[in-house]
Coordinates of N, CA and C in Angstrom, one line a residue:
X1 N 79.4 69.3 68.9 CA 78.5 68.4 68.3 C 79.2 67.7 67.0
X2 N 78.9 66.5 66.7 CA 79.5 65.9 65.6 C 78.4 65.2 64.7
X3 N 78.6 64.9 63.5 CA 77.7 64.3 62.6 C 77.9 62.8 62.5
X4 N 77.0 62.0 62.1 CA 77.1 60.6 61.9 C 78.0 60.4 60.6
X5 N 78.5 59.2 60.5 CA 79.4 58.8 59.4 C 78.6 59.1 58.0
X6 N 79.2 59.7 57.1 CA 78.6 60.0 55.8 C 78.0 61.4 55.8
X7 N 78.0 62.1 56.9 CA 77.5 63.5 56.9 C 78.6 64.4 57.4
X8 N 78.5 65.6 56.9 CA 79.5 66.6 57.3 C 78.8 67.8 58.0
X9 N 79.5 68.4 59.0 CA 78.9 69.4 59.8 C 79.0 70.8 58.9
X10 N 77.8 71.5 58.9 CA 77.8 72.8 58.2 C 77.4 73.9 59.3
X11 N 78.2 74.9 59.5 CA 77.8 75.8 60.5 C 78.7 75.8 61.7
X12 N 78.2 76.1 62.8 CA 79.0 76.1 64.1 C 78.7 74.9 64.8
X13 N 79.8 74.1 65.0 CA 79.7 72.8 65.7 C 80.0 72.9 67.2
X14 N 80.4 74.1 67.7 CA 80.8 74.2 69.1 C 79.9 75.2 69.8
X15 N 79.3 74.8 70.9 CA 78.4 75.5 71.7 C 79.2 75.9 73.0
X16 N 79.4 77.2 73.2 CA 80.3 77.5 74.4 C 79.5 78.4 75.4
X17 N 79.8 78.1 76.7 CA 79.2 78.9 77.8 C 79.9 80.3 77.8
X18 N 79.2 81.3 77.6 CA 79.7 82.6 77.5 C 80.0 83.3 78.8
X19 N 80.5 84.5 78.8 CA 80.9 85.2 80.0 C 79.8 85.5 81.0
X20 N 78.5 85.4 80.5 CA 77.4 85.7 81.4 C 77.1 84.5 82.4
X21 N 77.8 83.4 82.1 CA 77.7 82.3 83.1 C 76.5 81.4 82.7
X22 N 75.8 80.9 83.8 CA 74.8 79.9 83.6 C 73.8 80.3 82.5
X23 N 73.5 79.5 81.6 CA 72.6 79.7 80.6 C 72.9 80.6 79.4
X24 N 74.2 81.2 79.5 CA 74.7 82.1 78.5 C 75.4 81.2 77.5
X25 N 74.7 80.5 76.6 CA 75.4 79.6 75.7 C 75.5 80.4 74.3
X26 N 76.6 80.3 73.7 CA 76.9 81.1 72.5 C 77.5 80.1 71.4
X27 N 77.2 80.3 70.1 CA 76.3 81.3 69.6 C 74.8 80.9 69.9
X28 N 73.9 81.9 69.9 CA 72.6 81.6 70.1 C 71.7 82.3 69.0
X29 N 70.9 81.6 68.3 CA 70.7 80.2 68.4 C 71.9 79.4 67.7
X30 N 72.2 78.1 68.0 CA 73.2 77.3 67.4 C 72.8 77.0 66.0
X31 N 73.8 77.4 65.1 CA 73.5 77.2 63.6 C 74.3 76.0 63.1
X32 N 73.8 74.8 63.1 CA 74.5 73.6 62.6 C 73.5 72.7 62.0
X33 N 73.9 72.1 60.9 CA 73.2 71.0 60.4 C 74.2 70.0 59.8
X34 N 73.7 68.8 59.6 CA 74.6 67.7 59.1 C 74.2 67.4 57.6
X35 N 75.1 67.7 56.7 CA 74.8 67.6 55.3 C 75.4 66.2 54.7
X36 N 74.6 65.6 53.9 CA 75.1 64.4 53.2 C 75.8 64.8 51.9
X37 N 75.8 66.1 51.5 CA 76.5 66.5 50.3 C 77.9 66.3 50.4
X38 N 78.5 65.7 49.3 CA 79.9 65.3 49.3 C 80.5 66.3 48.2
X39 N 81.5 67.1 48.5 CA 82.1 68.1 47.6 C 82.7 67.3 46.4
X40 N 83.2 66.1 46.6 CA 83.9 65.5 45.5 C 82.9 64.9 44.5
X41 N 81.7 64.8 44.8 CA 80.6 64.3 43.9 C 79.7 65.4 43.4
X42 N 79.7 66.5 44.0 CA 78.8 67.6 43.6 C 79.2 68.1 42.2
X43 N 78.3 68.3 41.4 CA 78.5 68.8 40.0 C 78.5 70.3 39.9
X44 N 79.4 70.9 39.2 CA 79.5 72.3 39.0 C 79.5 72.6 37.5
X45 N 78.6 73.5 37.1 CA 78.6 73.9 35.7 C 79.0 75.3 35.6
X46 N 80.3 75.6 35.3 CA 80.8 77.0 35.3 C 81.3 77.3 33.9
X47 N 81.3 78.7 33.6 CA 81.8 79.1 32.3 C 83.3 78.5 32.1
X48 N 83.7 78.3 30.9 CA 85.0 77.8 30.6 C 86.0 78.7 31.1
X49 N 87.2 78.0 31.4 CA 88.3 78.8 32.0 C 88.8 79.8 31.0
X50 N 89.0 81.1 31.4 CA 89.5 82.1 30.6 C 88.4 82.9 29.8
X51 N 87.1 82.6 30.1 CA 86.0 83.3 29.5 C 86.2 84.9 29.7
X52 N 85.9 85.6 28.7 CA 86.2 87.0 28.7 C 84.8 87.7 28.9
X53 N 84.8 88.7 29.9 CA 83.6 89.4 30.2 C 84.0 90.9 30.2
X54 N 83.0 91.7 29.9 CA 83.2 93.2 30.0 C 83.0 93.6 31.5
X55 N 83.7 94.6 31.9 CA 83.5 95.1 33.3 C 82.1 95.4 33.5
X56 N 81.6 95.0 34.6 CA 80.2 95.2 35.0 C 79.2 94.1 34.6
X57 N 79.7 93.2 33.9 CA 78.8 92.1 33.5 C 78.7 91.0 34.7
X58 N 77.9 90.1 34.6 CA 77.8 89.0 35.7 C 77.8 87.7 34.9
X59 N 78.2 86.6 35.7 CA 78.1 85.3 35.1 C 77.5 84.4 36.1
X60 N 77.0 83.3 35.6 CA 76.3 82.4 36.5 C 76.9 81.0 36.5
X61 N 76.8 80.4 37.7 CA 77.3 79.0 37.9 C 76.2 78.2 38.5
X62 N 76.0 77.0 37.9 CA 75.1 76.1 38.3 C 75.7 74.9 39.1
X63 N 75.0 74.5 40.2 CA 75.6 73.5 41.1 C 74.5 72.5 41.3
X64 N 74.8 71.2 41.3 CA 73.9 70.1 41.8 C 74.5 69.4 42.9
X65 N 73.9 69.4 44.1 CA 74.3 68.8 45.3 C 74.2 67.2 45.2
X66 N 75.3 66.5 45.4 CA 75.2 65.0 45.4 C 75.9 64.5 46.6
X67 N 75.5 63.3 47.1 CA 76.1 62.6 48.2 C 77.3 61.7 47.7
X68 N 77.9 61.0 48.6 CA 79.1 60.2 48.3 C 78.8 59.1 47.3
X69 N 77.5 58.7 47.1 CA 77.1 57.6 46.2 C 76.7 58.3 44.9
X70 N 76.8 59.6 44.7 CA 76.3 60.3 43.5 C 74.9 60.5 43.4
X71 N 74.2 60.3 44.4 CA 72.7 60.6 44.4 C 72.5 62.1 44.8
X72 N 71.5 62.6 44.2 CA 71.1 64.1 44.4 C 70.7 64.3 45.8
X73 N 71.2 65.4 46.5 CA 70.7 65.8 47.8 C 69.8 67.0 47.6
X74 N 68.5 66.9 47.8 CA 67.6 67.9 47.5 C 67.0 68.6 48.7
X75 N 67.7 68.7 49.8 CA 67.3 69.4 51.0 C 67.2 70.9 50.9
X76 N 68.0 71.4 50.0 CA 68.1 72.9 49.8 C 68.9 73.7 51.0
X77 N 69.5 72.9 51.8 CA 70.2 73.5 53.0 C 71.6 73.8 52.8
X78 N 72.2 73.3 51.7 CA 73.7 73.4 51.5 C 74.1 74.8 51.2
X79 N 75.3 75.1 51.6 CA 75.9 76.5 51.2 C 76.8 76.4 50.1
X80 N 76.4 77.0 49.0 CA 77.2 77.0 47.8 C 77.7 78.4 47.6
X81 N 79.0 78.7 47.4 CA 79.6 79.9 47.4 C 80.7 80.0 46.3
X82 N 80.8 81.2 45.8 CA 82.0 81.5 44.9 C 82.7 82.7 45.5
X83 N 83.9 82.6 45.9 CA 84.6 83.7 46.4 C 85.6 84.3 45.4
X84 N 85.6 85.7 45.4 CA 86.4 86.5 44.4 C 87.3 87.4 45.3
X85 N 88.4 86.9 45.7 CA 89.2 87.7 46.7 C 89.7 89.0 46.1
X86 N 89.9 89.1 44.8 CA 90.4 90.4 44.2 C 89.3 91.5 44.4
X87 N 88.1 91.1 44.5 CA 87.0 92.1 44.6 C 86.4 92.1 46.1
X88 N 86.8 91.1 46.9 CA 86.2 90.9 48.2 C 84.8 90.5 48.1
X89 N 84.5 89.7 47.1 CA 83.1 89.3 46.9 C 82.9 87.8 47.4
X90 N 81.8 87.6 48.0 CA 81.3 86.2 48.2 C 79.9 86.1 47.7
X91 N 79.8 85.3 46.6 CA 78.5 85.2 45.9 C 77.9 83.9 46.4
X92 N 76.7 84.0 47.0 CA 76.0 82.8 47.6 C 74.9 82.3 46.7
X93 N 74.9 80.9 46.6 CA 73.9 80.3 45.7 C 72.5 80.3 46.3
X94 N 71.5 80.4 45.4 CA 70.1 80.2 45.8 C 69.6 78.9 45.3
X95 N 68.8 78.2 46.2 CA 68.3 76.9 45.8 C 67.1 77.1 44.8
X96 N 67.2 76.2 43.8 CA 66.1 76.3 42.8 C 64.8 75.7 43.2
X97 N 64.8 75.0 44.3 CA 63.6 74.3 44.8 C 63.4 72.9 44.4
X98 N 64.3 72.3 43.7 CA 64.2 71.0 43.2 C 65.5 70.4 42.8
X99 N 65.6 69.1 42.8 CA 66.8 68.4 42.1 C 68.1 68.7 42.7
X100 N 68.2 69.3 43.9 CA 69.5 69.7 44.4 C 70.2 70.8 43.7
X101 N 69.5 71.6 42.9 CA 70.1 72.5 42.0 C 70.2 73.9 42.7
X102 N 71.4 74.5 42.6 CA 71.7 75.8 43.2 C 72.2 76.7 42.1
X103 N 71.8 77.9 42.0 CA 72.3 78.9 41.0 C 73.0 80.0 41.8
X104 N 74.2 80.4 41.2 CA 75.1 81.4 41.8 C 75.3 82.4 40.7
X105 N 74.9 83.7 41.0 CA 75.2 84.8 40.0 C 76.3 85.7 40.6
X106 N 77.4 85.9 39.8 CA 78.5 86.6 40.2 C 78.5 87.9 39.5
X107 N 78.5 89.0 40.2 CA 78.6 90.4 39.6 C 79.9 91.0 39.6
X108 N 80.4 91.4 38.4 CA 81.8 91.8 38.2 C 82.0 93.2 38.8
X109 N 80.9 93.9 39.2 CA 81.1 95.3 39.7 C 81.6 95.3 41.2
X110 N 81.6 94.2 41.9 CA 82.1 94.2 43.2 C 81.0 94.0 44.2
X111 N 81.4 93.9 45.5 CA 80.5 93.7 46.6 C 79.5 94.8 46.7
X112 N 78.2 94.6 46.6 CA 77.2 95.7 46.7 C 77.5 96.9 45.9
X113 N 78.1 96.6 44.7 CA 78.5 97.6 43.8 C 79.4 98.7 44.3
X114 N 80.2 98.3 45.3 CA 81.1 99.3 45.9 C 82.5 99.2 45.4
X115 N 82.9 98.1 44.8 CA 84.3 97.8 44.3 C 84.3 98.0 42.8
X116 N 85.3 98.7 42.3 CA 85.4 98.8 40.8 C 85.7 97.4 40.1
X117 N 85.1 97.3 39.0 CA 85.3 96.1 38.2 C 86.6 96.4 37.3
X118 N 87.8 96.2 37.9 CA 89.0 96.5 37.2 C 89.3 95.4 36.1
X119 N 89.8 95.9 35.0 CA 90.1 94.9 33.9 C 91.4 94.2 34.3
X120 N 91.4 92.9 34.0 CA 92.5 92.1 34.3 C 92.1 90.6 34.3
X121 N 93.0 89.7 34.8 CA 92.7 88.2 34.8 C 92.6 87.9 36.3
X122 N 91.6 87.2 36.7 CA 91.3 87.0 38.1 C 90.9 85.5 38.3
X123 N 90.9 85.1 39.5 CA 90.6 83.7 39.9 C 89.6 83.7 40.9
X124 N 88.7 82.8 40.9 CA 87.5 82.6 41.9 C 87.7 81.1 42.4
X125 N 87.1 81.0 43.6 CA 87.1 79.6 44.3 C 85.7 79.2 44.5
X126 N 85.4 78.0 44.1 CA 84.1 77.4 44.3 C 84.1 76.6 45.6
X127 N 83.2 76.9 46.5 CA 83.1 76.3 47.8 C 81.7 75.6 48.0
X128 N 81.7 74.4 48.5 CA 80.6 73.6 48.8 C 80.6 73.3 50.3
X129 N 79.7 74.0 51.0 CA 79.7 74.0 52.5 C 81.1 74.2 53.0
X130 N 81.7 75.3 52.6 CA 83.0 75.8 53.0 C 84.2 74.9 52.6
X131 N 83.9 73.9 51.7 CA 85.0 73.1 51.3 C 85.3 73.3 49.8
X132 N 86.5 73.5 49.5 CA 86.9 73.9 48.1 C 86.6 72.7 47.1
X133 N 85.9 73.1 46.0 CA 85.6 72.1 45.0 C 86.8 72.0 44.0
X134 N 86.9 70.8 43.4 CA 88.1 70.5 42.5 C 88.1 71.4 41.3
X135 N 87.0 72.0 41.0 CA 87.0 72.9 39.7 C 87.7 74.2 40.0
X136 N 88.0 74.4 41.2 CA 88.8 75.7 41.6 C 90.3 75.5 41.1
X137 N 90.9 76.6 40.8 CA 90.4 77.9 40.7 C 89.8 78.2 39.3
X138 N 88.7 79.0 39.3 CA 88.0 79.4 38.1 C 88.7 80.7 37.6
X139 N 89.2 80.7 36.4 CA 89.9 81.8 35.8 C 89.0 82.6 34.9
X140 N 89.0 83.9 35.1 CA 88.1 84.7 34.2 C 88.8 86.0 33.8
X141 N 88.5 86.6 32.7 CA 89.2 87.8 32.2 C 88.2 88.9 32.1
X142 N 88.5 90.1 32.6 CA 87.7 91.2 32.6 C 88.3 92.3 31.6
X143 N 87.6 92.7 30.7 CA 88.0 93.7 29.7 C 87.2 95.0 29.9
X144 N 87.7 96.1 29.5 CA 87.0 97.4 29.7 C 85.6 97.3 29.0
X145 N 84.6 98.0 29.6 CA 83.3 98.1 29.0 C 83.3 99.2 28.0
X146 N 82.1 99.6 27.6 CA 82.0 100.6 26.5 C 82.5 102.0 27.1
X147 N 83.0 102.9 26.2 CA 83.4 104.2 26.7 C 82.3 104.9 27.4
X148 N 82.6 105.7 28.4 CA 81.5 106.4 29.2 C 82.1 107.7 29.6
X149 N 81.3 108.8 29.3 CA 81.7 110.2 29.7 C 82.0 110.2 31.2
X150 N 81.1 109.5 32.0 CA 81.2 109.6 33.4 C 82.5 109.0 33.9
X151 N 83.2 108.1 33.2 CA 84.4 107.6 33.7 C 85.6 108.1 33.1
X152 N 85.5 109.0 32.1 CA 86.6 109.6 31.3 C 87.1 110.8 32.0
X153 N 88.4 111.2 31.5 CA 89.0 112.4 32.2 C 89.4 113.4 31.1
X154 N 89.3 114.7 31.4 CA 89.7 115.7 30.6 C 90.6 116.7 31.4
X155 N 91.8 117.0 30.9 CA 92.7 117.9 31.6 C 93.3 118.8 30.7
X156 N 93.8 120.0 31.2 CA 94.5 121.0 30.4 C 94.5 122.3 31.2
X157 N 95.7 123.0 31.1 CA 95.9 124.2 31.9 C 94.9 125.3 31.6
X158 N 94.4 125.4 30.3 CA 93.5 126.4 29.9 C 92.1 126.2 30.7
X159 N 91.8 125.0 31.2 CA 90.6 124.9 31.9 C 90.6 125.7 33.2
X160 N 91.8 125.9 33.8 CA 91.8 126.6 35.1 C 92.5 127.9 35.0
X161 N 93.5 128.0 34.1 CA 94.4 129.2 34.1 C 94.1 130.2 32.9
X162 N 93.3 129.7 32.0 CA 93.0 130.6 30.9 C 94.1 130.5 29.8
X163 N 93.9 131.4 28.7 CA 94.9 131.4 27.7 C 94.8 132.8 27.0
X164 N 95.6 132.9 25.9 CA 95.6 134.2 25.2 C 95.1 134.0 23.7
X165 N 94.4 135.0 23.2 CA 93.9 134.9 21.8 C 95.1 134.7 20.9
X166 N 94.9 133.8 20.0 CA 95.9 133.4 19.0 C 96.8 132.2 19.5
X167 N 96.7 131.9 20.8 CA 97.6 130.8 21.3 C 96.7 129.5 21.3
X168 N 97.4 128.4 20.9 CA 96.7 127.1 20.8 C 96.4 126.5 22.1
X169 N 95.3 126.1 22.3 CA 94.8 125.5 23.6 C 94.8 124.0 23.3
X170 N 95.3 123.2 24.2 CA 95.3 121.8 24.1 C 94.6 121.2 25.3
X171 N 93.8 120.2 25.1 CA 93.2 119.3 26.1 C 93.6 117.8 26.0
X172 N 93.9 117.2 27.1 CA 94.2 115.8 27.0 C 92.9 115.1 27.6
X173 N 92.5 114.1 26.8 CA 91.3 113.3 27.1 C 91.7 111.9 27.2
X174 N 91.4 111.2 28.4 CA 91.6 109.8 28.7 C 90.3 109.1 28.6
X175 N 90.1 108.3 27.7 CA 88.8 107.5 27.5 C 88.7 106.3 28.4
X176 N 87.8 106.3 29.3 CA 87.6 105.1 30.2 C 86.2 104.6 30.1
X177 N 85.9 103.5 30.7 CA 84.6 103.0 30.8 C 84.0 103.5 32.2
X178 N 82.8 103.1 32.4 CA 82.1 103.5 33.6 C 82.8 103.2 34.9
X179 N 83.6 102.2 34.9 CA 84.3 101.7 36.1 C 85.7 102.2 36.2
X180 N 86.2 103.1 35.3 CA 87.5 103.7 35.3 C 88.6 103.0 34.5
X181 N 88.2 101.9 33.8 CA 89.2 101.2 32.9 C 89.5 101.9 31.7
X182 N 90.8 102.2 31.5 CA 91.2 102.8 30.3 C 91.0 101.9 29.0
X183 N 90.4 102.4 28.0 CA 90.1 101.6 26.8 C 91.4 101.5 25.9
X184 N 92.4 100.9 26.3 CA 93.7 101.0 25.6 C 93.7 100.3 24.3
X185 N 92.9 99.3 24.1 CA 92.9 98.5 22.9 C 91.8 99.0 21.9
X186 N 91.1 100.1 22.1 CA 90.1 100.6 21.2 C 90.4 102.0 20.6
X187 N 90.0 102.2 19.5 CA 90.1 103.6 18.9 C 88.7 104.2 19.0
X188 N 88.6 105.2 20.0 CA 87.4 105.8 20.3 C 87.4 107.3 19.8
X189 N 88.2 107.6 18.9 CA 88.2 109.0 18.4 C 86.8 109.4 17.8
X190 N 86.1 108.4 17.2 CA 84.8 108.7 16.6 C 83.8 109.0 17.7
X191 N 84.1 108.8 19.0 CA 83.1 109.0 20.0 C 83.3 110.3 20.7
X192 N 84.5 111.0 20.4 CA 84.9 112.2 21.1 C 84.5 113.4 20.3
X193 N 83.8 114.3 21.0 CA 83.5 115.6 20.3 C 83.7 116.7 21.3
X194 N 84.6 117.6 20.9 CA 85.0 118.8 21.7 C 84.4 120.0 20.9
X195 N 83.7 120.8 21.6 CA 83.0 122.0 21.1 C 83.3 123.3 21.9
X196 N 84.4 124.0 21.5 CA 84.6 125.3 22.2 C 83.8 126.4 21.5
X197 N 83.2 127.2 22.3 CA 82.3 128.3 21.8 C 82.5 129.6 22.7
X198 N 82.3 130.7 21.9 CA 82.2 132.0 22.5 C 81.0 132.6 21.9
X199 N 80.0 132.6 22.8 CA 78.7 133.0 22.2 C 78.2 132.1 21.1
X200 N 77.9 132.6 19.9 CA 77.5 131.8 18.8 C 78.7 131.3 18.0
X201 N 79.9 131.7 18.3 CA 81.1 131.4 17.6 C 81.7 130.0 18.0
X202 N 81.7 129.0 17.1 CA 82.3 127.7 17.4 C 83.6 127.6 16.7
X203 N 84.5 127.1 17.4 CA 85.9 127.0 16.8 C 86.2 125.6 16.3
X204 N 86.9 125.5 15.2 CA 87.3 124.2 14.7 C 88.3 123.5 15.7
X205 N 88.3 122.2 15.7 CA 89.0 121.4 16.7 C 89.8 120.3 16.0
X206 N 91.1 120.2 16.3 CA 91.9 119.1 15.8 C 92.0 118.0 16.9
X207 N 91.8 116.7 16.5 CA 91.8 115.7 17.5 C 92.9 114.7 17.1
X208 N 93.9 114.4 18.0 CA 94.9 113.4 17.7 C 94.9 112.3 18.7
X209 N 95.3 111.1 18.2 CA 95.3 109.9 19.1 C 96.7 109.7 19.6
X210 N 96.9 109.8 20.9 CA 98.2 109.7 21.6 C 98.5 108.3 22.0
X211 N 97.6 107.3 21.8 CA 97.8 106.0 22.2 C 97.5 105.8 23.7
X212 N 97.3 104.5 24.1 CA 97.0 104.2 25.5 C 95.7 104.9 26.0
X213 N 94.7 105.0 25.2 CA 93.4 105.6 25.5 C 93.5 107.1 25.6
X214 N 94.6 107.8 25.3 CA 94.7 109.2 25.4 C 94.6 109.9 24.1
X215 N 93.9 111.0 24.1 CA 93.7 111.8 22.9 C 94.0 113.2 23.2
X216 N 94.4 114.0 22.2 CA 94.7 115.5 22.4 C 93.8 116.2 21.5
X217 N 93.0 117.1 22.0 CA 92.2 118.1 21.3 C 92.8 119.5 21.3
X218 N 92.9 120.1 20.2 CA 93.6 121.4 20.2 C 92.7 122.4 19.3
X219 N 92.7 123.6 19.7 CA 92.0 124.7 19.0 C 92.6 126.0 19.3
X220 N 92.3 127.0 18.5 CA 93.0 128.3 18.7 C 91.9 129.4 18.8
X221 N 91.7 130.0 19.9 CA 90.8 131.1 20.1 C 91.4 132.4 19.3
X222 N 90.6 133.0 18.6 CA 91.0 134.2 17.8 C 90.6 135.5 18.4
X223 N 89.7 135.5 19.4 CA 89.2 136.6 20.0 C 89.2 136.4 21.6
X224 N 89.5 137.5 22.2 CA 89.5 137.4 23.7 C 88.1 137.3 24.2
X225 N 87.9 136.7 25.4 CA 86.6 136.6 26.0 C 86.5 135.2 26.7
X226 N 85.3 135.0 27.2 CA 85.0 133.8 27.9 C 84.5 132.7 26.9
X227 N 85.1 131.5 26.9 CA 84.7 130.4 26.1 C 84.2 129.3 26.9
X228 N 83.3 128.6 26.3 CA 82.7 127.3 26.9 C 83.2 126.2 26.2
X229 N 83.5 125.0 26.8 CA 83.9 123.9 26.2 C 83.0 122.7 26.5
X230 N 82.4 122.1 25.6 CA 81.5 120.9 25.8 C 82.0 119.8 25.0

């Protein structure tokens, strides 16, 4: 199937007789329409290049479908997409219902919230009916979100092997956000609280900043027994 001059095929333009023989035409049903929307005339309103987002945030892109003469195409049938290959995401636009306007919301947490929003600089591609728009590539920057206990790490031999009374116990704490990004550019010492206790006895703790989102907490048990650390 082909489209008339001035229109572009969207979907599957080939209808093939399948292995079942007579009447087994695939794909079924045939998904094809002819669009007057011209990728070179379609307007895209995207955040400025290099815009900074926290991990887990989302951003929106507005699209106005137009034909080769610059007139609005308000059928609502066009496919507007933003692809994020680093996360394996394809964000599909929804039609506003008027004026050829489509809205695309891009979630930094990944496809169906299964991919981590890793800090870094990434590029996205804007597609109009599977054709790349000239605004591509869209560059965006993801930085770590707020510190989160669920994403942070605590390690130390005393947690699994025990220690001796009078010996200093050290714990290494790596502060990360909910998505696992180390907060290397922030001083989060004021957010860290380590409380070792034996019964009602609480021990004083010294906290040092090791850099690169790592901190060291140290304390000295003066009596033998079982201690809890929170």
